[in-house]
Amino acid sequence: MGPTEQLEIETKYDVAASVILPALHELPGVASVAQPVELNLDAVYYDTADLDLAAHKVTLRRRTGGEDDGWHVKFPVSSGERLEVHHPLGRSTRTVPIAVLRTVRVHVRDRPLIPVVTLRTRRIVHRLLDADGAVLAELADDHVTATVEGGEPQTWREWEVELLGGESSLLEDAGELLTAAGARPASGPSKLARALGDRVPSYDDWTFPKKPRTSDLFRAYAGAQVQAIRERDPEVRRDVPDSIHKFRVATRRLRSALATYRPVIDREAGDALRAELKWLASELGVARDAEVQREHFAAEVAEQPVELVIGRVAGRIDDHLREVYKKGRAGALTALESPRYFRLLDALDELVAKPPVIGDDRKASKQIGDVLSHDYRRMRKAVRRSKAAPDVAEQDHELHEVRKAAKRLRYAAESAVPVLGDDAADLAARAEEVQEILGAHQDSVVSRELLHHLALMVYAEGGNTFTFGRLHATEEARGNTSRETFYELWPTLKFKL
């Protein structure tokens, strides 16, 4: 059996051993409470020697004794919510299975995982039911004994209320009832965090200043992208839809910021990171591009008149792109398991913790306009080159450069929103408009290359290439329309900086 996932929505409360559990059946919407069930749970929590998982509020444990024996990895999703990925128990009792290890690679990299805390919990489960007998929530009355490796046991009692089928208001109502009985909100987000206490390092101790310098804008924006990479990495490994796209966007935003903020961030250090981010994005790009093209061509072929689809066109395109996606995803996963990727992650942590700021770092309100103007001028020069291109192929190339320049301007403007507010947001929106129009143009260029390649393969096999030619013409028309739309729009765009 493979891994399973569930969204965990719960609240926790510290409670003294002498406190009596209140009457849970009095909660709104609760018709009855099932007969309590007692469980004895044993869990071993794993982390690096530096507690990298705990620092990012991620937990990894091997638990036995309950209804969900196995390896559990929990990721924070939002306030009060965590995503739990459950792997089968397997044969290993002390070594973390590779399938489990990969889900936390982005945090632990190639550092070994070791047992850090052992928890023994006597749990009494109270299931809250509605009038039809469906479970709305569970209250776990836990008596916990926690032992940090090399330390003395700690004991405490806590209540956990997990929402299973009821409305979110049930958690609020339960909270009022439990606190009135003598409980108080838990001192930590998890049993592990409570057991470790002040041993857990903090990676989020920097706060955005009230009067930021330009380097502060970079640090805040770069930090958000590094955090996005941490969140997307496990999703890519689990093949969550659209996760590769979101991962690539984070790498592109970060790479773009390293270029935009060259006036205040050391260029040599930034360019070295940009090269590695480009490598990573290219490793992810094969699968993502195939994914996008599959969706596009499935719709485009479906729109053709039935009598003009000659041969197995949709299937041939889909078979080819499915294989490209499969190989691309395998390549991406290999990259995510490589020492090169782990060292890049180390470098990104260092970048956010200690940005390589150079001397020309001034108040952001005084300097960021010049920074954005530089990126705008870069885009404007690319537009001029596209208009002067001697042929269509060269113009297509230059329009792709315009699109990349627009993307950089968009990301730069987004990073400036904390200082420039709506002006920066409007600039980002206009740059995004250019990006989307020319994105359609570039997609048509790539699609034509694919169709030409597949048509030659079909022709070599003696097949009919009529529909491939028709699709090629459709893509050419799409590219021409996008080009014309852009050149009509460009004079009307007013980039206020």
XYZ file of C-alpha atoms in Angstrom:
497
model
C 0.000 0.000 0.000
C 1.335 3.431 -0.934
C 1.271 6.677 1.045
C -1.971 8.473 1.862
C -2.636 12.120 2.667
C -5.106 14.013 4.786
C -5.558 17.575 5.932
C -5.442 17.755 9.695
C -7.480 20.534 11.313
C -7.126 20.543 15.079
C -6.640 22.620 18.187
C -4.567 21.673 21.228
C -4.895 22.540 24.897
C -2.688 22.114 27.948
C -4.639 20.778 30.899
C -3.841 19.743 34.457
C -4.144 16.082 35.434
C -6.941 16.866 37.902
C -9.242 18.654 35.410
C -12.468 16.798 34.573
C -13.511 16.577 30.938
C -16.727 18.600 30.433
C -19.930 17.260 28.900
C -19.078 17.194 25.183
C -22.605 16.246 24.076
C -23.708 19.774 25.012
C -21.728 21.269 22.122
C -23.891 22.743 19.302
C -24.553 20.154 16.585
C -23.338 17.217 18.691
C -26.105 14.685 19.271
C -24.057 12.152 21.215
C -20.572 11.047 22.197
C -19.445 7.521 21.400
C -18.098 5.182 24.056
C -14.481 6.223 24.799
C -11.677 4.173 23.233
C -8.326 3.824 25.010
C -5.087 3.522 23.010
C -1.441 3.221 23.988
C 0.707 4.967 21.387
C 4.483 4.729 20.990
C 6.194 7.211 18.654
C 9.808 7.911 17.789
C 10.476 11.314 16.195
C 13.374 11.771 13.780
C 15.315 14.877 12.832
C 18.822 16.036 12.023
C 21.303 16.782 14.776
C 20.550 20.491 14.219
C 16.764 19.910 14.340
C 16.177 21.248 10.834
C 12.709 19.686 10.606
C 11.526 21.066 13.918
C 12.849 24.503 12.963
C 10.522 24.467 9.945
C 7.616 23.031 11.981
C 7.787 19.709 10.132
C 7.493 16.463 12.085
C 8.540 12.945 11.115
C 7.675 10.017 13.326
C 7.300 6.255 13.416
C 4.218 5.382 15.465
C 2.711 2.117 16.636
C -0.204 1.171 18.855
C -3.017 3.114 17.213
C -5.360 2.777 14.267
C -2.862 4.429 11.931
C 0.439 2.652 12.608
C 3.157 3.837 10.251
C 5.513 6.654 9.331
C 3.862 10.060 9.558
C 5.198 13.296 8.079
C 3.323 16.497 8.908
C 3.765 19.798 7.082
C 2.290 23.132 8.210
C -0.281 24.415 5.722
C -1.911 27.341 7.504
C -2.867 28.377 11.002
C -4.489 25.374 12.677
C -4.011 23.114 9.631
C -1.346 20.558 8.788
C -0.973 18.114 5.924
C -0.241 14.593 7.127
C 1.393 12.109 4.752
C 1.112 8.550 6.040
C 3.472 5.799 4.849
C 3.128 2.101 5.734
C 5.107 0.865 8.729
C 7.407 -1.370 6.703
C 10.166 -3.528 8.144
C 12.548 -0.865 9.360
C 12.323 0.041 13.035
C 15.196 2.546 13.323
C 16.099 3.666 9.796
C 13.833 6.103 7.954
C 12.663 4.488 4.669
C 13.878 6.259 1.526
C 10.301 7.018 0.391
C 9.703 8.855 3.670
C 13.103 10.538 3.645
C 12.474 12.046 0.213
C 9.411 13.907 1.469
C 11.626 15.960 3.806
C 14.756 16.209 1.634
C 14.311 19.926 1.099
C 14.954 20.440 4.818
C 17.398 17.667 5.720
C 19.252 17.303 2.380
C 22.057 14.740 2.789
C 22.315 15.109 6.551
C 21.470 11.934 8.500
C 18.211 11.556 10.378
C 18.448 10.325 13.950
C 15.921 9.664 16.749
C 15.485 12.821 18.801
C 12.400 12.236 20.950
C 10.398 9.214 22.089
C 6.766 9.735 23.057
C 4.509 7.345 24.918
C 0.904 8.431 25.073
C -2.080 6.959 26.861
C -4.891 8.307 24.722
C -8.608 8.228 25.430
C -10.571 9.054 22.285
C -14.031 10.641 22.484
C -15.856 10.720 19.124
C -18.455 13.466 18.723
C -21.400 12.303 16.594
C -24.274 14.003 14.803
C -27.877 12.790 14.794
C -27.107 10.261 12.041
C -24.127 8.820 13.864
C -21.517 10.441 11.622
C -18.292 11.539 13.314
C -17.993 15.329 13.512
C -14.793 15.513 15.520
C -12.611 13.623 17.934
C -11.320 14.768 21.290
C -8.161 12.987 22.391
C -7.394 13.102 26.104
C -3.641 12.454 26.097
C -1.366 11.623 29.004
C 2.101 12.062 27.511
C 5.566 10.909 28.540
C 8.288 12.435 26.355
C 11.968 11.581 26.468
C 14.500 13.626 24.548
C 17.479 11.517 23.509
C 19.955 11.656 26.393
C 17.506 13.482 28.688
C 15.055 12.789 31.488
C 11.369 11.983 30.832
C 8.790 14.787 30.884
C 5.087 14.207 31.520
C 2.027 16.294 30.806
C -1.611 16.068 29.826
C -3.201 17.702 26.810
C -6.463 17.697 24.882
C -6.568 17.604 21.093
C -9.756 18.361 19.176
C -9.572 17.267 15.538
C -12.283 18.297 13.092
C -13.363 15.362 10.893
C -16.774 16.153 9.429
C -18.226 19.054 11.344
C -18.277 22.780 10.723
C -15.256 24.869 11.703
C -17.418 26.591 14.324
C -17.371 23.338 16.276
C -13.689 23.905 17.057
C -14.472 27.366 18.382
C -17.359 26.092 20.501
C -15.223 23.249 21.841
C -12.467 25.719 22.676
C -14.823 27.810 24.780
C -16.111 24.729 26.598
C -12.645 23.319 27.303
C -11.106 26.586 28.472
C -14.072 27.126 30.770
C -13.305 23.702 32.265
C -9.725 24.754 33.018
C -7.730 24.083 29.846
C -5.564 26.698 28.146
C -4.248 26.952 24.574
C -1.243 24.670 24.055
C 2.179 26.175 24.645
C 3.514 24.664 21.418
C 2.246 23.584 17.996
C 2.989 19.892 18.646
C 4.040 17.385 21.306
C 7.479 17.324 19.682
C 7.872 21.093 19.970
C 6.886 20.966 23.639
C 9.336 18.159 24.329
C 12.220 19.938 22.610
C 11.444 23.342 24.119
C 14.101 25.977 23.510
C 16.380 23.493 21.714
C 14.595 24.259 18.425
C 16.436 26.863 16.333
C 14.511 29.713 14.734
C 14.932 30.530 11.038
C 12.288 33.275 11.007
C 13.744 35.872 13.358
C 14.138 38.646 10.741
C 11.333 41.177 10.463
C 10.734 43.693 7.705
C 11.760 47.156 8.994
C 9.422 50.155 9.029
C 11.862 52.194 6.945
C 13.392 49.591 4.630
C 16.526 49.910 2.604
C 16.629 48.492 -0.902
C 18.385 45.360 0.339
C 15.464 44.792 2.724
C 13.098 44.610 -0.252
C 15.369 42.010 -1.809
C 15.627 40.022 1.389
C 11.869 39.922 1.905
C 11.164 38.936 -1.708
C 13.979 36.371 -1.859
C 12.871 34.903 1.453
C 9.343 34.404 0.121
C 10.691 32.545 -2.927
C 12.971 30.318 -0.861
C 10.010 29.481 1.353
C 7.980 28.659 -1.764
C 10.734 26.264 -2.881
C 10.601 24.547 0.519
C 6.844 24.124 0.173
C 6.823 23.010 -3.466
C 9.648 20.469 -3.222
C 7.620 17.839 -1.291
C 4.647 18.452 -3.613
C 6.743 17.807 -6.728
C 7.968 14.563 -5.225
C 4.353 13.527 -4.492
C 3.290 14.579 -8.012
C 0.767 17.154 -6.771
C -0.927 18.844 -9.779
C 0.696 22.124 -10.855
C 3.486 21.731 -8.292
C 6.281 21.736 -10.893
C 4.936 24.988 -12.341
C 4.821 26.666 -8.934
C 8.312 25.397 -8.130
C 9.695 26.814 -11.395
C 7.990 30.154 -10.816
C 9.716 30.457 -7.444
C 13.124 29.743 -9.002
C 12.448 32.263 -11.779
C 11.336 34.983 -9.381
C 14.432 34.461 -7.277
C 16.736 34.397 -10.287
C 15.114 37.574 -11.580
C 15.475 39.341 -8.221
C 19.192 38.537 -8.118
C 19.547 40.377 -11.430
C 17.250 43.301 -10.601
C 18.932 44.020 -7.277
C 22.511 44.010 -8.570
C 22.957 47.628 -7.390
C 22.788 46.363 -3.783
C 23.520 42.613 -3.977
C 27.008 41.390 -4.867
C 26.938 40.492 -8.547
C 29.481 37.698 -8.447
C 27.645 35.874 -5.662
C 24.273 36.576 -7.275
C 25.318 35.363 -10.721
C 26.655 32.114 -9.274
C 23.261 31.484 -7.686
C 21.459 32.511 -10.863
C 23.412 29.880 -12.809
C 22.386 27.168 -10.359
C 18.757 28.316 -10.338
C 18.762 28.237 -14.136
C 20.036 24.664 -14.022
C 17.294 23.684 -11.582
C 14.556 25.372 -13.615
C 15.734 23.591 -16.770
C 15.615 20.220 -14.975
C 12.030 20.951 -13.939
C 11.059 22.504 -17.268
C 10.935 19.405 -19.464
C 8.087 17.837 -17.530
C 6.244 21.126 -17.069
C 6.396 22.085 -20.758
C 5.112 18.655 -21.764
C 2.309 18.970 -19.216
C 1.198 22.318 -20.654
C 1.392 21.126 -24.258
C -0.633 17.999 -23.518
C -3.489 20.101 -22.162
C -3.261 22.565 -25.039
C -3.231 20.029 -27.871
C -5.958 17.894 -26.321
C -8.240 20.924 -26.491
C -7.021 22.082 -29.907
C -7.520 18.730 -31.631
C -10.954 18.386 -30.021
C -11.960 21.696 -31.625
C -11.195 20.479 -35.156
C -14.039 19.259 -37.391
C -14.184 15.473 -37.156
C -13.774 14.997 -40.902
C -10.523 16.979 -40.858
C -8.849 14.846 -38.197
C -7.205 12.163 -40.298
C -5.468 9.403 -38.445
C -4.659 8.983 -34.775
C -3.597 12.602 -34.274
C -4.604 13.294 -30.679
C -3.288 9.938 -29.518
C 0.009 10.369 -31.341
C 0.594 13.808 -29.821
C -0.456 12.647 -26.367
C 1.708 9.508 -26.488
C 4.746 11.572 -27.405
C 4.169 14.219 -24.741
C 3.290 11.648 -22.089
C 6.657 9.981 -22.676
C 8.430 13.347 -22.592
C 6.683 14.135 -19.315
C 7.612 10.762 -17.845
C 11.290 11.177 -18.706
C 11.258 14.825 -17.666
C 9.745 14.034 -14.277
C 12.300 11.270 -13.727
C 15.056 13.739 -14.555
C 13.576 16.321 -12.202
C 13.385 13.834 -9.338
C 16.977 12.805 -9.966
C 18.023 16.454 -9.783
C 16.143 16.862 -6.493
C 18.162 13.981 -5.033
C 21.526 15.351 -6.134
C 24.268 16.912 -3.980
C 24.214 19.844 -6.416
C 20.626 20.603 -5.437
C 21.366 20.185 -1.725
C 24.253 22.654 -1.933
C 22.015 25.100 -3.798
C 19.499 24.875 -0.959
C 22.307 25.530 1.533
C 23.339 28.584 -0.481
C 19.762 29.879 -0.603
C 19.452 29.564 3.178
C 22.631 31.608 3.506
C 21.370 34.156 0.969
C 18.241 34.874 2.996
C 19.999 34.781 6.369
C 22.910 37.002 5.291
C 22.355 38.689 1.898
C 25.659 39.734 0.265
C 24.878 43.448 0.424
C 27.284 45.869 -1.258
C 27.933 49.537 -0.548
C 25.263 51.273 -2.661
C 22.361 50.320 -0.395
C 20.097 53.284 0.301
C 16.590 53.937 1.543
C 14.271 51.921 -0.667
C 11.937 54.874 -1.189
C 14.829 56.809 -2.743
C 16.447 54.026 -4.769
C 13.826 51.512 -5.912
C 12.522 53.795 -8.695
C 15.948 53.733 -10.378
C 16.085 49.959 -10.000
C 12.711 49.529 -11.726
C 13.636 52.057 -14.429
C 16.652 49.948 -15.334
C 14.467 46.878 -15.889
C 11.965 48.920 -17.914
C 14.703 50.285 -20.172
C 15.926 46.737 -20.690
C 12.478 45.717 -21.925
C 12.165 48.787 -24.135
C 15.486 48.001 -25.855
C 14.290 44.456 -26.509
C 11.142 45.827 -28.164
C 13.278 48.013 -30.439
C 15.396 45.028 -31.436
C 12.281 43.026 -32.253
C 10.985 45.768 -34.546
C 14.349 45.945 -36.334
C 14.649 42.163 -36.774
C 15.494 41.221 -40.410
C 13.186 38.192 -40.575
C 10.370 36.420 -38.740
C 12.640 33.886 -37.028
C 14.814 36.625 -35.561
C 11.748 38.624 -34.558
C 10.326 35.576 -32.793
C 13.564 35.306 -30.839
C 13.550 38.990 -29.885
C 9.906 38.871 -28.832
C 10.834 36.028 -26.525
C 13.491 38.340 -25.052
C 10.836 41.046 -24.617
C 8.708 38.546 -22.734
C 11.574 37.645 -20.408
C 12.289 41.335 -19.822
C 8.610 41.961 -19.052
C 8.664 39.110 -16.588
C 11.682 40.587 -14.814
C 9.990 43.980 -14.647
C 6.848 42.369 -13.273
C 8.716 40.542 -10.535
C 10.736 43.650 -9.692
C 7.546 45.678 -9.357
C 5.989 43.018 -7.151
C 8.989 43.163 -4.834
C 8.597 46.947 -4.582
C 4.944 46.885 -3.469
C 5.838 47.235 0.262
C 7.318 50.683 -0.561
C 5.496 51.921 -3.678
C 2.099 50.333 -3.003
C -0.500 50.597 -5.777
C 1.933 52.203 -8.228
C 4.145 49.111 -8.102
C 1.134 46.794 -8.268
C -0.159 48.598 -11.372
C 3.255 48.388 -13.005
C 3.393 44.663 -12.268
C -0.052 44.199 -13.803
C 0.929 45.983 -17.031
C 4.136 43.993 -17.310
C 2.166 40.793 -16.730
C -0.153 41.751 -19.602
C 2.846 41.923 -21.939
C 4.154 38.658 -20.530
C 0.884 36.829 -21.171
C 0.459 38.094 -24.730
C 4.003 37.184 -25.677
C 3.694 33.942 -23.738
C 1.000 32.879 -26.182
C 3.333 33.881 -29.011
C 6.211 31.809 -27.641
C 3.927 28.848 -27.009
C 2.913 28.942 -30.659
C 6.579 28.909 -31.742
C 7.340 25.863 -29.570
C 4.124 24.112 -30.641
C 4.970 24.554 -34.321
C 8.370 22.985 -33.781
C 6.739 19.983 -32.098
C 4.093 19.585 -34.805
C 6.732 19.745 -37.536
C 8.772 17.075 -35.729
C 5.776 14.764 -35.306
C 4.625 15.306 -38.900
C 8.014 14.196 -40.193
C 7.807 11.073 -38.039
C 4.309 10.257 -39.314
C 5.351 10.902 -42.918
C 8.377 8.618 -42.539
C 6.021 5.863 -41.384
C 3.762 6.382 -44.401
C 1.008 8.144 -42.477
C -1.188 11.102 -43.449
C 0.137 14.436 -42.126
C -2.798 16.615 -43.230
C -4.109 17.332 -39.734
C -0.640 18.077 -38.399
C -0.293 20.692 -41.132
C -3.677 22.136 -40.250
C -2.698 22.375 -36.580
C 0.593 23.981 -37.591
C -1.305 26.644 -39.515
C -3.541 27.243 -36.510
C -0.489 27.740 -34.319
C 1.064 30.079 -36.860
C -2.108 32.161 -36.860
C -2.054 32.211 -33.052
C 1.514 33.470 -33.110
C 0.745 36.163 -35.673
C -2.274 37.345 -33.701
C -0.238 37.561 -30.502
C 2.518 39.489 -32.293
C 0.063 41.971 -33.779
C -1.749 42.367 -30.467
C 1.490 43.183 -28.705
C 2.632 45.803 -31.234
C -0.796 47.456 -31.092
C -0.753 47.452 -27.299
C 2.822 48.605 -26.770
C 2.350 52.333 -27.628
C -0.581 52.533 -25.199
C 1.313 51.145 -22.228
C 2.367 53.861 -19.819
C 4.927 52.635 -17.311
C 4.966 55.176 -14.510
C 8.034 54.748 -12.310
